[in-house]
């Protein structure tokens, strides 16, 4: 009897898989912090015989090369992927023996990348699961625009053909096990649900219910901005990533924190947005630990700039370091833990700014206060509904466009509060008076604010 264990990397919207039988297993699209994979294999009592990649990843640094080195597993990578390390090149139709009665067959599925390959798990001659990577997702497909803009439409058509190939060659009850789609920006549209099969996708996935031209037009129209750090992931993975360094960074005292801020380095406060707003070191930025820390910090920080992390505890610091190394932000330049008062030089004072809800924003507007409403959601979110009169600058563009924010007290909001807190910290570090709206956007209308729906749109989600 085979097993499939899922290893989730929630902050990036990714899944890796350990699949095998009684004594041996294969790992699909492993994360960079391979200790999780090794622990899962040890828990199952299996040897890792193969490590496979569905493609050269554009959204995270793979642990495949290191995992293969540590375990002695054969490292399978699509043959047409250009890489700088030794691997077993995989062609369409290639098969390997995983364990007694259990095999893995490669299926070329270009679209997400030109060399994308899915892997079908076969037990006693019957297909039981398909590791579809960034090809067929749950109710969606992988986006086709991460390689080269001139190839986007061609890859969208390839993606359509690949999804139809999967649906045509596999029976309805084959489990579909994608790497992306759980909040990942690698999904071409919003993917939902936690599990699916070929049959369910055949019935409800747009790629399998629309004609090719309608699918391509819809896919291209729905593509959002690509996180900036994606541009660095492919080259890192193609060159062969170094092992993750999770050793604790050196401890920074108040003087070093001040010096690093003065040098223009990034000092990131990982504490909750509530704690940060109450008191923080001037010039620091708030990216809450957990959630989407890795995505948004890697998206906003100038690539390669040293980062110092400030955390409430050693555990919070270690967790953040693990998240960041997955996207190529290597060992922090320095770190400090504890209370923010200990991060101040003598004579310095903590800065703070208020948090509020949409009801308080409506009251401030009603009193005629000098208020600027700043919406930092993405374009697709704003296309649903927005507060009339608000300024729109997506969070990932804010540092470059901060001068566009009009004079006045800036009430900054997003969809739920996390991104608003980060945006408020960026503006606060630049000397602006800010209020972070820590509220769900659905509350804006009920608070009495005038919420405008974009033409042809439905309710905001």
Short mmCIF file of C-alpha atoms in Angstrom, two decimals, residues 15 26 30 46 51-52 68 71 80 109 117 119 135 148 172 209 233 248 284 300 326 335 348 376 379 386 402:
data_model
loop_
_atom_site.label_atom_id
_atom_site.label_comp_id
_atom_site.label_asym_id
_atom_site.label_seq_id
_atom_site.Cartn_x
_atom_site.Cartn_y
_atom_site.Cartn_z
CA UNK A 15 3.31 21.95 -1.06
CA UNK A 26 10.35 9.73 -3.63
CA UNK A 30 11.29 19.74 -1.84
CA UNK A 46 11.64 4.80 4.55
CA UNK A 51 14.22 13.47 -5.44
CA UNK A 52 12.34 14.97 -8.39
CA UNK A 68 19.91 14.29 -2.85
CA UNK A 71 20.46 10.92 1.22
CA UNK A 80 15.55 20.49 -21.14
CA UNK A 109 3.44 19.28 -19.28
CA UNK A 117 7.12 17.89 -16.12
CA UNK A 119 4.99 12.78 -12.40
CA UNK A 135 0.52 22.74 -14.29
CA UNK A 148 9.89 35.48 -20.69
CA UNK A 172 -11.19 10.33 -13.02
CA UNK A 209 -14.35 23.49 -19.84
CA UNK A 233 14.85 32.27 -7.79
CA UNK A 248 21.66 32.08 14.61
CA UNK A 284 12.28 50.16 11.36
CA UNK A 300 9.87 44.78 -1.15
CA UNK A 326 13.31 29.57 1.55
CA UNK A 335 19.36 40.26 15.15
CA UNK A 348 16.11 57.84 22.05
CA UNK A 376 -2.51 49.23 -0.58
CA UNK A 379 -5.05 45.86 -8.52
CA UNK A 386 -12.90 50.48 -3.09
CA UNK A 402 5.59 57.28 -1.48
#
